PDB file of C-alpha atoms in Angstrom:
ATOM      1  CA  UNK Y   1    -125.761 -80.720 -97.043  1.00  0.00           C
ATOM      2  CA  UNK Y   2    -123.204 -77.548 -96.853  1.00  0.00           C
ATOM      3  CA  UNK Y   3    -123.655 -75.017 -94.557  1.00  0.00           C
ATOM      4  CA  UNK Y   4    -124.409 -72.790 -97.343  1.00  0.00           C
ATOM      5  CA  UNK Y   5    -127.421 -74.558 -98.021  1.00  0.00           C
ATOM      6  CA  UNK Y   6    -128.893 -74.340 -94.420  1.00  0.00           C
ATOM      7  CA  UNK Y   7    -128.086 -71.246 -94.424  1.00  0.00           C
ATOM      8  CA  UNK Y   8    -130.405 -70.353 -97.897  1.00  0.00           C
ATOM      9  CA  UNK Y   9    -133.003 -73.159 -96.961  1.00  0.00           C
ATOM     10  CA  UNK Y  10    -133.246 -70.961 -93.113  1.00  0.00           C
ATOM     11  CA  UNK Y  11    -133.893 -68.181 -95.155  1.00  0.00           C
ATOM     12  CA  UNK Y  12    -136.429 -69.450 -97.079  1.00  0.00           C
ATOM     13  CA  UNK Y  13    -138.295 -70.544 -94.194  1.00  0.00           C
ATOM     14  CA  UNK Y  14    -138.166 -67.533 -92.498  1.00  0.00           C
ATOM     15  CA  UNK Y  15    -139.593 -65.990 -95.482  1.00  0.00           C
ATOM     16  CA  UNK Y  16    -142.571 -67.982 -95.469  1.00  0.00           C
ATOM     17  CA  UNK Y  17    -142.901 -68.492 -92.101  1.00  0.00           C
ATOM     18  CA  UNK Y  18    -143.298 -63.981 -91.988  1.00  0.00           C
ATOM     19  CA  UNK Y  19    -145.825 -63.940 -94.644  1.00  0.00           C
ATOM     20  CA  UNK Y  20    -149.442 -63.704 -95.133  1.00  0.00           C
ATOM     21  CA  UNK Y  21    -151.697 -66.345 -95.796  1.00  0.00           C
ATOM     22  CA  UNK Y  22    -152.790 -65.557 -99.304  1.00  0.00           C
ATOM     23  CA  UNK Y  23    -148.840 -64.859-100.516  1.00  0.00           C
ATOM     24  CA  UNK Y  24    -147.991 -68.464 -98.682  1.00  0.00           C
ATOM     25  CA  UNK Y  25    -150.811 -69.844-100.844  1.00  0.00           C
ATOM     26  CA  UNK Y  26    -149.191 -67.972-104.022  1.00  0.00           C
ATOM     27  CA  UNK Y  27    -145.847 -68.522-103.366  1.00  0.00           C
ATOM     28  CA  UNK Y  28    -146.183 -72.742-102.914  1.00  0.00           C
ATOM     29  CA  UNK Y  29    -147.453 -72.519-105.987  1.00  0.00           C
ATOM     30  CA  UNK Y  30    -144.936 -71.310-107.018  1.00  0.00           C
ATOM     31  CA  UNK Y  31    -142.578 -73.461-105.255  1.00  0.00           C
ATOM     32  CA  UNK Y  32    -144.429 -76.578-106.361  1.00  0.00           C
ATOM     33  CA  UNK Y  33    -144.069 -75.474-109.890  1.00  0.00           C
ATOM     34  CA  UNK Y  34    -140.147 -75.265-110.145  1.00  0.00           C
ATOM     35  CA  UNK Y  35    -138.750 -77.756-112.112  1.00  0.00           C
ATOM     36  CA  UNK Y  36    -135.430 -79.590-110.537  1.00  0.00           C
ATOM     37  CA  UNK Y  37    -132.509 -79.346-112.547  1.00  0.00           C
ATOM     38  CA  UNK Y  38    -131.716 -82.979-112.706  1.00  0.00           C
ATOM     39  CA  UNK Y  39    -131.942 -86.360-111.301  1.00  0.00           C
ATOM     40  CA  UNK Y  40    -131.590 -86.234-107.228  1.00  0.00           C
ATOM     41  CA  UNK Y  41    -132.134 -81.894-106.965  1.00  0.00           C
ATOM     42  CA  UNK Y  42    -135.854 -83.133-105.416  1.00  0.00           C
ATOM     43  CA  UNK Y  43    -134.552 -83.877-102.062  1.00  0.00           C
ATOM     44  CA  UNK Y  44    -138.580 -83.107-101.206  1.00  0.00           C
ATOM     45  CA  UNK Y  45    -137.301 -79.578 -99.318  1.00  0.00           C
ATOM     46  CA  UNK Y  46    -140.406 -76.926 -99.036  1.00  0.00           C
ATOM     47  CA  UNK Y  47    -139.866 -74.329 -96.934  1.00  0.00           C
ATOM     48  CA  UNK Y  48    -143.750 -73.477 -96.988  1.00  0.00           C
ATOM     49  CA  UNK Y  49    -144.547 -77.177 -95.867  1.00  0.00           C
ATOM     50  CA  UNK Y  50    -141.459 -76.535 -92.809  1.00  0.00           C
ATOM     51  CA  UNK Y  51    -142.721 -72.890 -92.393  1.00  0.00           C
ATOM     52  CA  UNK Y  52    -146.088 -74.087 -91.808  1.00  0.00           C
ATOM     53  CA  UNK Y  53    -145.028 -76.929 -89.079  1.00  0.00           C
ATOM     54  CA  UNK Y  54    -142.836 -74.032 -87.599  1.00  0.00           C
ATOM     55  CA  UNK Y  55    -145.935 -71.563 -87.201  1.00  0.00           C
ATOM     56  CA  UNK Y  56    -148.117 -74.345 -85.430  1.00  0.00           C
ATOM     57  CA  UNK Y  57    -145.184 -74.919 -83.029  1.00  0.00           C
ATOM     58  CA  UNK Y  58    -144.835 -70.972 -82.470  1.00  0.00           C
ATOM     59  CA  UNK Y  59    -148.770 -71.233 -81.678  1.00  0.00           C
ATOM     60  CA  UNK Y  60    -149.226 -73.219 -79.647  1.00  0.00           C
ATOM     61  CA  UNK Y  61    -146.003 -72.417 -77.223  1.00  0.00           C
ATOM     62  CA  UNK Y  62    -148.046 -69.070 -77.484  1.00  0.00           C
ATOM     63  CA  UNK Y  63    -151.300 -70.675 -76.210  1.00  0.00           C
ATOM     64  CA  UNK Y  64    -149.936 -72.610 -73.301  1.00  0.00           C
ATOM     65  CA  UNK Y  65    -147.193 -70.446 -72.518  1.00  0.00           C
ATOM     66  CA  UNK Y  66    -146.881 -66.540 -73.630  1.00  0.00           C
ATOM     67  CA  UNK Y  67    -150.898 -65.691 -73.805  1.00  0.00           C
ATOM     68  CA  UNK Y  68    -150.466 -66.482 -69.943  1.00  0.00           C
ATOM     69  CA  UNK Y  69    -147.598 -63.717 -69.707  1.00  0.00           C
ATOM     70  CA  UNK Y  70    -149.004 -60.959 -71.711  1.00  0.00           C
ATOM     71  CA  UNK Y  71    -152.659 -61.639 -69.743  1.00  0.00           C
ATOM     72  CA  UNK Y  72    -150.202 -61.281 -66.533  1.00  0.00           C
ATOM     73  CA  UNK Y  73    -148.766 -58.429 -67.818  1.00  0.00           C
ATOM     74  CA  UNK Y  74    -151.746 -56.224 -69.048  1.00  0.00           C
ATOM     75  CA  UNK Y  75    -153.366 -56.741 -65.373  1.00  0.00           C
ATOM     76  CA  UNK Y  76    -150.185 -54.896 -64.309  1.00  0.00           C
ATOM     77  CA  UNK Y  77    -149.693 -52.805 -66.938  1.00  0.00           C
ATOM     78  CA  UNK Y  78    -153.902 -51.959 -66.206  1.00  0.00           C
ATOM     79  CA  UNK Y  79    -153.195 -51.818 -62.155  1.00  0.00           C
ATOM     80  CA  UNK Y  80    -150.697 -49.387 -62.712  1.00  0.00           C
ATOM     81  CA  UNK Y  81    -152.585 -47.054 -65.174  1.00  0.00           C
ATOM     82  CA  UNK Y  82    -155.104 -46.745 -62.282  1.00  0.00           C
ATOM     83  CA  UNK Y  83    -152.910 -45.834 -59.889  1.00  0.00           C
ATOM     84  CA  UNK Y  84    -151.370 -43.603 -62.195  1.00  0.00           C
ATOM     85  CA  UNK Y  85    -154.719 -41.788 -63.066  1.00  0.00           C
ATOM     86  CA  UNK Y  86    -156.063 -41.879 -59.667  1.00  0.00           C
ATOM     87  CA  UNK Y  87    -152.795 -39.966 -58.993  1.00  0.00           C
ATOM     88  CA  UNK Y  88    -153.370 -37.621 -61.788  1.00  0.00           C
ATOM     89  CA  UNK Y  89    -156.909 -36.741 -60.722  1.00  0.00           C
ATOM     90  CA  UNK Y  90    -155.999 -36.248 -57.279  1.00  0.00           C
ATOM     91  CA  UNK Y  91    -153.251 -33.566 -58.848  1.00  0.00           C
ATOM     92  CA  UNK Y  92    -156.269 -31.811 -60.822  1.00  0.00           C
ATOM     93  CA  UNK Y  93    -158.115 -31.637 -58.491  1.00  0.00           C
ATOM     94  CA  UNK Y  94    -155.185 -29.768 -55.989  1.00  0.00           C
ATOM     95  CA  UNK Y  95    -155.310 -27.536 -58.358  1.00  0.00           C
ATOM     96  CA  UNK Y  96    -159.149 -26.028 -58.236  1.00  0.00           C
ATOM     97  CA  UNK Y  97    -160.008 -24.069 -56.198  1.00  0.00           C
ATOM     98  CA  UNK Y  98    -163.045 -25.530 -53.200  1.00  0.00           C
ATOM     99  CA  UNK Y  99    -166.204 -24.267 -54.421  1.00  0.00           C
ATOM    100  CA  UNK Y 100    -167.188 -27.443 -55.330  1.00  0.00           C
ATOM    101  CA  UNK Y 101    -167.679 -30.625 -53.144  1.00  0.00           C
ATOM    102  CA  UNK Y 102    -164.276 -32.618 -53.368  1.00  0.00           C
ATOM    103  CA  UNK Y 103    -165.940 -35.495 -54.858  1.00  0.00           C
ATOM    104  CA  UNK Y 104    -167.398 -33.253 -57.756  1.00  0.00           C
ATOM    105  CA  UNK Y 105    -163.947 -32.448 -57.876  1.00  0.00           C
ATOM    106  CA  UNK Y 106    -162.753 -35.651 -58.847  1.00  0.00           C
ATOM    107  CA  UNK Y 107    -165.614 -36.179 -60.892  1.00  0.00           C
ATOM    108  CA  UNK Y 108    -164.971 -33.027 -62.968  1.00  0.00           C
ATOM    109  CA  UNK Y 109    -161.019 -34.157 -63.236  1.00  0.00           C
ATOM    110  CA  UNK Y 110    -161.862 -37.560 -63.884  1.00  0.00           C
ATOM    111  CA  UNK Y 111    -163.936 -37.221 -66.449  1.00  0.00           C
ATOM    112  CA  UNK Y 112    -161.734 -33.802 -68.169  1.00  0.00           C
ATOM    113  CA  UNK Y 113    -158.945 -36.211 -67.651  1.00  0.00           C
ATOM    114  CA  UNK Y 114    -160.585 -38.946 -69.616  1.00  0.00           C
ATOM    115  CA  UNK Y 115    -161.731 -37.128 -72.684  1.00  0.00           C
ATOM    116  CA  UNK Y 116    -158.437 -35.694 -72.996  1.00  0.00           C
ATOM    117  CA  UNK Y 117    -157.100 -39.054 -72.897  1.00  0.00           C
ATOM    118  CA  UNK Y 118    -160.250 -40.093 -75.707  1.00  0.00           C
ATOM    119  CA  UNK Y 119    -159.174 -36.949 -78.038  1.00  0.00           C
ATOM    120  CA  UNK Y 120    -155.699 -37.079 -77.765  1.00  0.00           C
ATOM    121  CA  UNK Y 121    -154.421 -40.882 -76.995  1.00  0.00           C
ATOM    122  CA  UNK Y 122    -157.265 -43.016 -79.080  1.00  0.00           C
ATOM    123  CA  UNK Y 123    -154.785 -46.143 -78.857  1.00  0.00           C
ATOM    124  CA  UNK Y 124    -155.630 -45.601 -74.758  1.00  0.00           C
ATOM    125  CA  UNK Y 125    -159.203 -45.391 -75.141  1.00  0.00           C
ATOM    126  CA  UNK Y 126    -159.908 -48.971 -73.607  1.00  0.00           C
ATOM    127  CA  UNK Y 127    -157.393 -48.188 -70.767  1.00  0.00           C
ATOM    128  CA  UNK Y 128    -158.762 -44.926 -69.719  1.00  0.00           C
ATOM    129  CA  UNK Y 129    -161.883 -46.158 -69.924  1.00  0.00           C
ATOM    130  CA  UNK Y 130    -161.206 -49.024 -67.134  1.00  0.00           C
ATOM    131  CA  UNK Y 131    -159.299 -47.228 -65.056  1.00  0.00           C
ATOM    132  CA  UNK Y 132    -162.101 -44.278 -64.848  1.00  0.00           C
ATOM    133  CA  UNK Y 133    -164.327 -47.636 -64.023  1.00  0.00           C
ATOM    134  CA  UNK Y 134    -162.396 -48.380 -61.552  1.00  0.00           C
ATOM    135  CA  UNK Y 135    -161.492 -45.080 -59.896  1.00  0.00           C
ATOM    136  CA  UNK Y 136    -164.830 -44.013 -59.883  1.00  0.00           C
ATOM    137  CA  UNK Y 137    -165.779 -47.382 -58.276  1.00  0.00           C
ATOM    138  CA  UNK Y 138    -163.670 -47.145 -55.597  1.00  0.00           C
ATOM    139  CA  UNK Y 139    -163.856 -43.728 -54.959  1.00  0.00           C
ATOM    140  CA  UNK Y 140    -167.067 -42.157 -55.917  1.00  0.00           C
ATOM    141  CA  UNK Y 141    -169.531 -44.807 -55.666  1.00  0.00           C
ATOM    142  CA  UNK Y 142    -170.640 -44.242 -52.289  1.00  0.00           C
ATOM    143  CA  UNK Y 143    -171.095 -40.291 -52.585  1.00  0.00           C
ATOM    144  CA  UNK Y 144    -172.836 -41.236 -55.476  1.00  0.00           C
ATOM    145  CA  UNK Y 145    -175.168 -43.526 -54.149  1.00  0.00           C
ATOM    146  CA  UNK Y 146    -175.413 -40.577 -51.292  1.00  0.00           C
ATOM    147  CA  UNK Y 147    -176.928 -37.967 -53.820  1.00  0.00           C
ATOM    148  CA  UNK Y 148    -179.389 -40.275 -54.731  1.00  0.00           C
ATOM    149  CA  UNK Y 149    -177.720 -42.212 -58.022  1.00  0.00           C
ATOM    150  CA  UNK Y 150    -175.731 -40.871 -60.986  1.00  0.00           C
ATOM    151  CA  UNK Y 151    -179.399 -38.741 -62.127  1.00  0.00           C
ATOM    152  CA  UNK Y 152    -178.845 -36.741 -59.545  1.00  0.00           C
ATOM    153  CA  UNK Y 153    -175.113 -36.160 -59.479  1.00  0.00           C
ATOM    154  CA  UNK Y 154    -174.961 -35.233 -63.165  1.00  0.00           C
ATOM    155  CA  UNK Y 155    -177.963 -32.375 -62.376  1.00  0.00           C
ATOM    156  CA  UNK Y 156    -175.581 -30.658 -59.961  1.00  0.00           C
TER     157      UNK Y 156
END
């Protein structure tokens, strides 16, 4: 086999290999309805068969071995975007003035922060949403439980 033909046969694959289920489904159909062009031109090549075989080998290296990474990677990604908006409510909150209690004052940033976050960032909804979990877990979860539970924080 020349070169050339790897080279168009790789292609092929590729193609198939990128494409969505119900055009792979068209398109060996209309592989498998191509006619040779003479005696020995079946050499039994179908890039949707090889395509296929290639996608269950890109699976499952993703299963056992880059699912692990990303999962890695999102924990960081998620540790850092608390630190980071810890950090930014603590900068809010430098910035009012102290008529309030300072936890109110993160409160009030926290949660300002957050629907900004909501309105303006929807693709960051699920990360805001931890991290304001998180922050106000570890930060306002005892003066909450001091005012007698979230009822009585949210009447202030």
């Amino acid at each position: 086999m020349s070169p050339r033909d790897i080279k168009q046969q790789t292609f092929d694959i590729i193609s198939c290999f990128f494409e969505e289920e119900q055009n792979r489904i068209c398109n060996r159909k209309v592989y498998e309805s191509i006619e040779s062009d003479g005696p020995g031109d079946d050499d039994g090549f179908d890039p949707v068969v090889i395509a296929d075989k290639l996608r269950e080998l890109g699976d499952d290296f993703d299963v056992k071995f880059i699912q692990p990474h990303i999962r890695k990677l999102q924990q960081a990604v998620a540790d850092k975007a608390v630190e980071e908006f810890a950090r930014s409510v603590d900068s809010l909150c430098a910035a009012q003035g102290a008529e309030v209690a300072p936890e109110m004052q993160l409160l009030r940033a926290s949660m300002a922060l957050g629907l900004y976050v909501k309105k303006t960032c929807p693709d960051l909804r699920a990360t805001i949403q931890s991290c304001m979990t998180a922050f106000i877990n570890t930060r306002l979860a005892g003066w909450i439980n001091q005012q007698g539970g979230w009822d009585q924080v949210t009447m202030v």
